[in-house]
mmCIF file of C-alpha atoms in Angstrom:
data_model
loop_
_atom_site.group_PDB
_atom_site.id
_atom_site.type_symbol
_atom_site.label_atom_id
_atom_site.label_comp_id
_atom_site.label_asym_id
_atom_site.label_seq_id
_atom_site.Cartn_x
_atom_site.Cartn_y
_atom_site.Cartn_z
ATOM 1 C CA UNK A 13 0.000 0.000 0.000
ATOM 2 C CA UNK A 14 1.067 2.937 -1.006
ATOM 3 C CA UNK A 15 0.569 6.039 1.664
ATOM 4 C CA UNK A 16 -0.112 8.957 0.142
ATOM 5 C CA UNK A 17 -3.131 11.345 1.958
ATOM 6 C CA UNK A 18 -2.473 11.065 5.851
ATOM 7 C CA UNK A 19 -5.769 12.565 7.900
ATOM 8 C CA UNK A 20 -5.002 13.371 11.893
ATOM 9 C CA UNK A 21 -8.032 13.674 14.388
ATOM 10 C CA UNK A 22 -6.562 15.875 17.119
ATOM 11 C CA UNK A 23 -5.053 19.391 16.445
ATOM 12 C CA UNK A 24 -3.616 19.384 19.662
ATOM 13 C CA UNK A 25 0.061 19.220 20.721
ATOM 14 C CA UNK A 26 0.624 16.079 19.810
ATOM 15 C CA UNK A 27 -2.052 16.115 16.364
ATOM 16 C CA UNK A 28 -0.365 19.290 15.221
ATOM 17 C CA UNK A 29 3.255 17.636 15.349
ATOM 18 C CA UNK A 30 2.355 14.742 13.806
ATOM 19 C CA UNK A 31 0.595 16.910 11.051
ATOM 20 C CA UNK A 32 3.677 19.009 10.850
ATOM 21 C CA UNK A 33 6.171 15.956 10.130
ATOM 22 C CA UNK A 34 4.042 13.968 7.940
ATOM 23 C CA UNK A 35 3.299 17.283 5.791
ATOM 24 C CA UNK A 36 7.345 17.854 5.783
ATOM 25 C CA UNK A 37 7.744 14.114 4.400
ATOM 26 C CA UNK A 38 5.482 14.931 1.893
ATOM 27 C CA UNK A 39 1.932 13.633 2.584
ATOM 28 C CA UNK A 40 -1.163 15.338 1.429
ATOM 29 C CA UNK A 41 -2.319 16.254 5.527
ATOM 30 C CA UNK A 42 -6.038 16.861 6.538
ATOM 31 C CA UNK A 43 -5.449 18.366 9.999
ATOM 32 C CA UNK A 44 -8.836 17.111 11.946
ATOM 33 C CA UNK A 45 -10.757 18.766 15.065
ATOM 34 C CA UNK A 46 -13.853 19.253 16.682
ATOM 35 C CA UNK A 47 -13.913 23.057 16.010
ATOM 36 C CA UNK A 48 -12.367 25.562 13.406
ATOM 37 C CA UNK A 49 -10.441 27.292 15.871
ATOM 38 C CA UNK A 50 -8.867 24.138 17.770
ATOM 39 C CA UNK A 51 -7.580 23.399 14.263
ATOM 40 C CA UNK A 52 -6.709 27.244 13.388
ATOM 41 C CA UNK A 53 -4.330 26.914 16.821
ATOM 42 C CA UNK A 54 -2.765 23.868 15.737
ATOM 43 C CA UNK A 55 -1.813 25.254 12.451
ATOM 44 C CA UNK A 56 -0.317 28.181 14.415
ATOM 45 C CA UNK A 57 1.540 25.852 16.359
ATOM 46 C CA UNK A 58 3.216 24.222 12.987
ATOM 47 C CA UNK A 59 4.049 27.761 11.905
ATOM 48 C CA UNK A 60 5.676 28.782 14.946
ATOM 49 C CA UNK A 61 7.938 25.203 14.914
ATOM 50 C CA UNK A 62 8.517 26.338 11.068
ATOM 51 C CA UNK A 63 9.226 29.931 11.710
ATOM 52 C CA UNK A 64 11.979 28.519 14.078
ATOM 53 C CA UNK A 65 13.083 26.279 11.734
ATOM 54 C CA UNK A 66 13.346 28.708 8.931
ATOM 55 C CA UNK A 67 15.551 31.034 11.428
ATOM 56 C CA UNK A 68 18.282 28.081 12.271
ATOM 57 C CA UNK A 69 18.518 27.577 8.743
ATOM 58 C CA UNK A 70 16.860 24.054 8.435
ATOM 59 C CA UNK A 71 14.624 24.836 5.829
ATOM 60 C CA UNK A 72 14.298 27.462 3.476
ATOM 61 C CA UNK A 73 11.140 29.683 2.909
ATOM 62 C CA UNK A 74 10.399 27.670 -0.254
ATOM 63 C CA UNK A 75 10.760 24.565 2.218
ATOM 64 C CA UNK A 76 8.247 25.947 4.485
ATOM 65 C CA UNK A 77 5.403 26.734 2.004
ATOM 66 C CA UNK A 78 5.766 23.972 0.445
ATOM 67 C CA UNK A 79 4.682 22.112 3.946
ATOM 68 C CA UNK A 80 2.150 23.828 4.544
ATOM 69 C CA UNK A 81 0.727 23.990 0.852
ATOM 70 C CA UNK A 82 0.127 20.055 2.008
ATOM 71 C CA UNK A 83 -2.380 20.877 4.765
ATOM 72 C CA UNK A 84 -5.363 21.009 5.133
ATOM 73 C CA UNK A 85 -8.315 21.663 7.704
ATOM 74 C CA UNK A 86 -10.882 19.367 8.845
ATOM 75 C CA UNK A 87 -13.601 19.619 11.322
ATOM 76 C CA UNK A 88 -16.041 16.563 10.156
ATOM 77 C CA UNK A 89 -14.790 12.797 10.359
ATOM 78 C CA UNK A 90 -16.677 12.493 7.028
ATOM 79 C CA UNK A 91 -13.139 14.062 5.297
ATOM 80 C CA UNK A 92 -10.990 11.144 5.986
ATOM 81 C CA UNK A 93 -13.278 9.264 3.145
ATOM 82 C CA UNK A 94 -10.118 9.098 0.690
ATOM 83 C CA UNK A 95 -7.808 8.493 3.990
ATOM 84 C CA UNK A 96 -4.951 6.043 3.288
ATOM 85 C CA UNK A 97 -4.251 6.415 6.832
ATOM 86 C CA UNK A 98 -5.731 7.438 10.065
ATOM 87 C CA UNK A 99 -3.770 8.999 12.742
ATOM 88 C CA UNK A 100 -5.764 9.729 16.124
ATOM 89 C CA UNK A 101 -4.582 11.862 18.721
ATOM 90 C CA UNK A 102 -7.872 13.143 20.345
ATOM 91 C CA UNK A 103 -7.935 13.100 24.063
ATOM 92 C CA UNK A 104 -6.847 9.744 25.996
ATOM 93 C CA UNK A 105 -9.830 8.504 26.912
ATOM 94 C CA UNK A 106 -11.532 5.238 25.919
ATOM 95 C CA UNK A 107 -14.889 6.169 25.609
ATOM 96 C CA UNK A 108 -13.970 8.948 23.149
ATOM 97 C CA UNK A 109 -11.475 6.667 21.135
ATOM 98 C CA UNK A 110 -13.331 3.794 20.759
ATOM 99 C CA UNK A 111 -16.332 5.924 19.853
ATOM 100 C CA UNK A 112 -13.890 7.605 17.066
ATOM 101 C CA UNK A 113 -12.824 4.401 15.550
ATOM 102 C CA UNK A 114 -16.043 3.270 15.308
ATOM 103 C CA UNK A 115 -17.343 5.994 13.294
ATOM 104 C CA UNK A 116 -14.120 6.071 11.010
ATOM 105 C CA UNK A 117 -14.738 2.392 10.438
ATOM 106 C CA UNK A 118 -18.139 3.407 8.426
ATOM 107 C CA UNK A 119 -16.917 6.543 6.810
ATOM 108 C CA UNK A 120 -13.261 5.465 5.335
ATOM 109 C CA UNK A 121 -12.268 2.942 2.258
ATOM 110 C CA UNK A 122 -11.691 -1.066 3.707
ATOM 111 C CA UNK A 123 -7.994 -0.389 3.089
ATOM 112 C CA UNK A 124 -7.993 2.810 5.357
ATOM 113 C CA UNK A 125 -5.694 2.091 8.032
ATOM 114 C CA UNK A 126 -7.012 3.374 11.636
ATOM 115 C CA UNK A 127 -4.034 4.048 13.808
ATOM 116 C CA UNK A 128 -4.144 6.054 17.442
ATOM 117 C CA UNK A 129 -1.087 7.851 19.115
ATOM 118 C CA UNK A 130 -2.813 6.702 22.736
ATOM 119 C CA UNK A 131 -0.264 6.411 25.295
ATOM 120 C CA UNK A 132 -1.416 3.712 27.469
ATOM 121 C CA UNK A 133 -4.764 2.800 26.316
ATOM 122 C CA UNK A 134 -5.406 -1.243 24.880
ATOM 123 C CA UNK A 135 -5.599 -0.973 21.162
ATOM 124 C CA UNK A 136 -6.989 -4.553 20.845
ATOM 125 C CA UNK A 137 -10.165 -3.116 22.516
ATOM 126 C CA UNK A 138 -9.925 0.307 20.605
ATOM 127 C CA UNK A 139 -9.645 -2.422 17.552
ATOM 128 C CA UNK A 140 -12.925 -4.124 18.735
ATOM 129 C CA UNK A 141 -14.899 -0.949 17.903
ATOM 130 C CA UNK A 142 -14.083 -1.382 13.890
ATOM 131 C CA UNK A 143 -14.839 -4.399 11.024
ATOM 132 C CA UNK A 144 -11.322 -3.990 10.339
ATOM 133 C CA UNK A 145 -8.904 -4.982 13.428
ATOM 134 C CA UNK A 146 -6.382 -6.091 11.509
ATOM 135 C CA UNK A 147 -5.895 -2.343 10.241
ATOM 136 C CA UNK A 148 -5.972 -0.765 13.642
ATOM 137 C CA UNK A 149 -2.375 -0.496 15.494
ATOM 138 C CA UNK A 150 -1.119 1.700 17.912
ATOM 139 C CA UNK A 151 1.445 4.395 16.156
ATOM 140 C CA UNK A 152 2.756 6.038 19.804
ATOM 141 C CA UNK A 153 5.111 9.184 19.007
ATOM 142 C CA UNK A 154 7.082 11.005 21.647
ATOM 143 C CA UNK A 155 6.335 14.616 22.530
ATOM 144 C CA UNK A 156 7.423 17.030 20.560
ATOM 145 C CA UNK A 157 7.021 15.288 17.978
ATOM 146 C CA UNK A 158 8.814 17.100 15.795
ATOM 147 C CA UNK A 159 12.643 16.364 17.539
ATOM 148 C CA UNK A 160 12.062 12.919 19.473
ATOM 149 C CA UNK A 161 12.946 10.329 17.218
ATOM 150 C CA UNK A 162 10.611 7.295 18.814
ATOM 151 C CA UNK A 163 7.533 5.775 17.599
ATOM 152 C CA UNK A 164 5.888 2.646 19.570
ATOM 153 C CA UNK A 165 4.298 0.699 17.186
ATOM 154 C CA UNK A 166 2.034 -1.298 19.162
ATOM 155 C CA UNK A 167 0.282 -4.727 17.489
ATOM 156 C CA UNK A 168 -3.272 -5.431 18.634
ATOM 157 C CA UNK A 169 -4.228 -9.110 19.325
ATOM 158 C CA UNK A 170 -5.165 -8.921 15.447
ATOM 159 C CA UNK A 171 -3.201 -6.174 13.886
ATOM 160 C CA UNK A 172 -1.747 -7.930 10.562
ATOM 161 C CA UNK A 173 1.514 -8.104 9.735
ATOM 162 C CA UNK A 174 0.913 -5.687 6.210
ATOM 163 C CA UNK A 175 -0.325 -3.068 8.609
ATOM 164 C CA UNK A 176 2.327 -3.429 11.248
ATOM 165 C CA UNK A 177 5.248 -2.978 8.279
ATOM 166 C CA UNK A 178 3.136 -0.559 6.226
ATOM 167 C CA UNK A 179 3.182 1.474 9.280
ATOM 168 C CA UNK A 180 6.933 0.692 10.259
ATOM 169 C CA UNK A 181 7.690 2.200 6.497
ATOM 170 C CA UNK A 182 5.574 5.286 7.455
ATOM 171 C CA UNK A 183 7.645 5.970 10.415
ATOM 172 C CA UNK A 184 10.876 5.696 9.087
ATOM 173 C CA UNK A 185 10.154 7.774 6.120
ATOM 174 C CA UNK A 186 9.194 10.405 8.157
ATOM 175 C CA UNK A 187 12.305 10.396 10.042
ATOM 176 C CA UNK A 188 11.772 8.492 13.183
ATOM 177 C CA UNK A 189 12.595 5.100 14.729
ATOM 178 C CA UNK A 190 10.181 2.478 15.158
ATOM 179 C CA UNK A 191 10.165 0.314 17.951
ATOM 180 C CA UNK A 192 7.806 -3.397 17.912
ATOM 181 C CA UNK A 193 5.935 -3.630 20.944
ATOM 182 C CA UNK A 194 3.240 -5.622 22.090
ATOM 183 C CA UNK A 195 -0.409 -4.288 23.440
ATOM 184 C CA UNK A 196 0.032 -4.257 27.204
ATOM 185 C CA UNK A 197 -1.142 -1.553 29.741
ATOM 186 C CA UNK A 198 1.544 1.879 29.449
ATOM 187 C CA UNK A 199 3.518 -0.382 26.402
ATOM 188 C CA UNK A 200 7.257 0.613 27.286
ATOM 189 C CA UNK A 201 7.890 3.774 27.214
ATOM 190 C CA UNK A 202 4.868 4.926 29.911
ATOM 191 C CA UNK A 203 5.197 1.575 31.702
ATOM 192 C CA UNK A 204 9.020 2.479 32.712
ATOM 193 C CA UNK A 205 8.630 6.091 32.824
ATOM 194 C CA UNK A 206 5.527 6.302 34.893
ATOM 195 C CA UNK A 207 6.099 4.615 37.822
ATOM 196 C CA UNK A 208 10.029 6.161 37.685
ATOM 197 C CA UNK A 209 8.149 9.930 38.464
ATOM 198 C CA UNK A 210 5.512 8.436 40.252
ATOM 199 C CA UNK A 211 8.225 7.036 43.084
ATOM 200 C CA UNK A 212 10.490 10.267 42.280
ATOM 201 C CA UNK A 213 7.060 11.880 43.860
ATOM 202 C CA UNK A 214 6.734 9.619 47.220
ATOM 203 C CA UNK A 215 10.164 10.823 47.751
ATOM 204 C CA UNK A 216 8.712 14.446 47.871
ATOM 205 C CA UNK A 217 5.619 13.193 49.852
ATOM 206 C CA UNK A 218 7.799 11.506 52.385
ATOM 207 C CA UNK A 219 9.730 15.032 52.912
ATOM 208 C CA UNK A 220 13.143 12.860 51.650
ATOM 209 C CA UNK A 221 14.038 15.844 49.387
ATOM 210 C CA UNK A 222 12.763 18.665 47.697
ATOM 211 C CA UNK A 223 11.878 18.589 44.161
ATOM 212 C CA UNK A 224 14.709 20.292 43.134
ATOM 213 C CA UNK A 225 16.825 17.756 44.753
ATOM 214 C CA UNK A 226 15.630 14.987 43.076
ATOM 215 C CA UNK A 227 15.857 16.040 39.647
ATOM 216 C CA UNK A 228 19.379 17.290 40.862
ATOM 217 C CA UNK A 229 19.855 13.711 41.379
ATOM 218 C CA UNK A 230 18.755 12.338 38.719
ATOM 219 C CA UNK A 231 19.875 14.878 36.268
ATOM 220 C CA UNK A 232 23.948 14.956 37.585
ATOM 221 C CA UNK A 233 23.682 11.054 38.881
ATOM 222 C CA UNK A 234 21.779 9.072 36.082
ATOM 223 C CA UNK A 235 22.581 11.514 33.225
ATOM 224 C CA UNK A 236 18.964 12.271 32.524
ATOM 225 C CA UNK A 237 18.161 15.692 30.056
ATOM 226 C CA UNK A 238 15.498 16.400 32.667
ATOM 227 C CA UNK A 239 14.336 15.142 36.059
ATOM 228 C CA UNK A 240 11.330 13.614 36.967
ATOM 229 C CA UNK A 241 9.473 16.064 37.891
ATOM 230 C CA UNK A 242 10.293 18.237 35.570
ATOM 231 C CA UNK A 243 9.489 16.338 33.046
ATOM 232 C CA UNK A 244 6.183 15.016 35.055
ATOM 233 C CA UNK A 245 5.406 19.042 34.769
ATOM 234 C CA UNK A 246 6.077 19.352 31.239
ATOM 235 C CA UNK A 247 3.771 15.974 30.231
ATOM 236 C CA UNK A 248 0.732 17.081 32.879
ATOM 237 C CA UNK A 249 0.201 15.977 36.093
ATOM 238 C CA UNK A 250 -3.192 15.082 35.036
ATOM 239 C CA UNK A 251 -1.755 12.271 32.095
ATOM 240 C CA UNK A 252 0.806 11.414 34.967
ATOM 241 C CA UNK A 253 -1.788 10.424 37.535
ATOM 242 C CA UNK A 254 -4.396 8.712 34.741
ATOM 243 C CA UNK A 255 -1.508 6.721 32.732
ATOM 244 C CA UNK A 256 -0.757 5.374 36.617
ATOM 245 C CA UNK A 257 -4.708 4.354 37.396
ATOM 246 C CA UNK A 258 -4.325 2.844 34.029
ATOM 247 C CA UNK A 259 -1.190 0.947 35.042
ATOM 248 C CA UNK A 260 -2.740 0.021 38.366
ATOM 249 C CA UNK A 261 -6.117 -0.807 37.143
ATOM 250 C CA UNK A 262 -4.481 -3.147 34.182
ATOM 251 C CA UNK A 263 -2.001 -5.039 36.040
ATOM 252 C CA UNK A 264 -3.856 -5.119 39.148
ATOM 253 C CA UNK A 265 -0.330 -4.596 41.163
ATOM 254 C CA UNK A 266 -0.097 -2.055 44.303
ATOM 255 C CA UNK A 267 3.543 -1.011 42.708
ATOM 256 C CA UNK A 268 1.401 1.356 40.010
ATOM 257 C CA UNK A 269 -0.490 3.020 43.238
ATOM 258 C CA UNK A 270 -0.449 6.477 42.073
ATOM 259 C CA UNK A 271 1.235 8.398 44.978
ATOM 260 C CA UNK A 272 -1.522 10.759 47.151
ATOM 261 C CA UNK A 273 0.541 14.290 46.400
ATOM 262 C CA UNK A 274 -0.355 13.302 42.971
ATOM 263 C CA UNK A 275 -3.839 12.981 43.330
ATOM 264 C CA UNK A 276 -4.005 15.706 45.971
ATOM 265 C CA UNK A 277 -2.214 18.291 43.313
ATOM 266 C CA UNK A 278 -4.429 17.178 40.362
ATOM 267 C CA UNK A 279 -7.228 17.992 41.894
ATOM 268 C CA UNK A 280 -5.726 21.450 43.440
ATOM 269 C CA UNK A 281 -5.362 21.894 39.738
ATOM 270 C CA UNK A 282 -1.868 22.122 39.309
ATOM 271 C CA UNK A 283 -1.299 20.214 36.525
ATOM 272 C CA UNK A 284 2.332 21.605 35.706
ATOM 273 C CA UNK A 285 3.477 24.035 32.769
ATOM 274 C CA UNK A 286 -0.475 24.126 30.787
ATOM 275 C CA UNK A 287 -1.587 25.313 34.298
ATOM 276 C CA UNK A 288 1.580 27.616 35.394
ATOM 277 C CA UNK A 289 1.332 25.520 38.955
ATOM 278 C CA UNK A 290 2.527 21.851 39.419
ATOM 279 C CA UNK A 291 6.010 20.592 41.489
ATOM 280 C CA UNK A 292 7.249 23.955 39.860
ATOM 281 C CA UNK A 293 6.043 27.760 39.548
ATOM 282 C CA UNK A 294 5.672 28.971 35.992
ATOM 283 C CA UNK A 295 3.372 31.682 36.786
#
């Protein structure tokens, strides 16, 4: 199969990236949201990363119009008809997801692939929503998407083997580095990272050290870019604490116990950087 017109539901931070590096590979890109001016921000968003890009000398204004001349906006499902591929990144809930998939599954051609960018959620029962769950595969990128390199491709119990290289192609054409993994609860990359800030947290609940400590720790000791809790402030506390219930909730195991100062700040509402409050001021 033969990608060619790439549709994303989601214009959000993660939608709009993907848009933005499929568009730069050279796909035809219908940019999908609920609402013209959710999509209007995420184009905004691409055209900041570009302006940047243009100013370092990466690409050249030619370059730039060129990417977006590939974009388009979307605010009904209906346009992924002529889809080749499906990339959702709506919110990460299963509810919403499964009820997105479903719909898709009536509206694009049998070959259509269906693939979501969930971080934790099971794609065999996301899969279960369509006629076609041997199309539907979890396609995970890293945030931003633009600079980190990963993709999770994540098999369902019946993703096929076409869809799980056609995708693997995708990814590596537009510039990243797949990784096979199998549909589990968090995957990898969430299962491991997770529960690392979740317990960098209990240290800061059990008054062991500040939070600037701890990232001090892990920053100069275990040659991380960021520390835990920075980084749990840059993802959102709110993800933090619901890819954790997922974790506990899936495997059933009081290790995934989402620490109380978690909870206790979600609901306080300080969620990190998108709310200027979480283990660090931004205001």
């Amino acid at each position: 199969m033969n990608i060619q017109k790439v549709f994303v539901v989601g214009a959000g931070q993660m939608g709009s990236g993907i848009a933005q590096v499929a568009a730069a590979t050279g796909y035809s890109v219908k940019l999908n949201d609920l609402h013209d001016d959710l999509v209007n921000k995420g184009l905004k968003v691409i055209e900041k990363n570009l302006d940047r890009n243009l100013s370092k000398g990466r690409i050249s204004e030619e370059e730039k119009q060129k990417i977006f001349s590939r974009l388009q906006k979307s605010t009904s499902l209906k346009d992924a008809h002529d889809a080749d591929i499906v990339i959702e990144a709506a919110v990460e809930n299963i509810t919403i997801k499964t009820g997105i998939f479903k719909e898709l599954d009536h509206i694009c051609p049998t070959q259509t692939i269906l693939a979501t960018n969930t971080s934790s959620l099971p794609i065999t029962e996301i899969a279960a929503a369509t006629q076609r769950p041997d199309k539907v595969v979890g396609m995970h990128f890293m945030n931003p998407v633009p600079v980190i390199k990963l993709v999770e491709i994540i098999r369902g119990l019946a993703t096929s083997s076409d869809t799980f290289n056609i995708v693997k192609e995708m990814s590596e054409q537009m510039g990243k580095i797949p990784v096979e993994v199998n549909d589990a609860p968090g995957f990898v990359s969430n299962r491991v990272l997770c529960p690392m800030i979740n317990e960098a947290i209990y240290t800061v609940y059990e008054g062991i050290a500040t939070p600037e400590a701890v990232d001090q720790v892990m920053k100069l000791g275990m040659n991380h870019p960021m520390g835990p809790l920075e980084l749990a402030d840059l993802i959102g506390l709110d993800t933090v604490l619901y890819i954790m219930e997922i974790l506990h909730q899936g495997f059933g195991d009081s290790k995934y116990r989402p620490c109380p100062l978690l909870r206790k700040y979600v609901a306080a509402g300080w969620l990190g950087r998108k709310s200027g409050k979480g283990f660090y001021n931004y205001s």
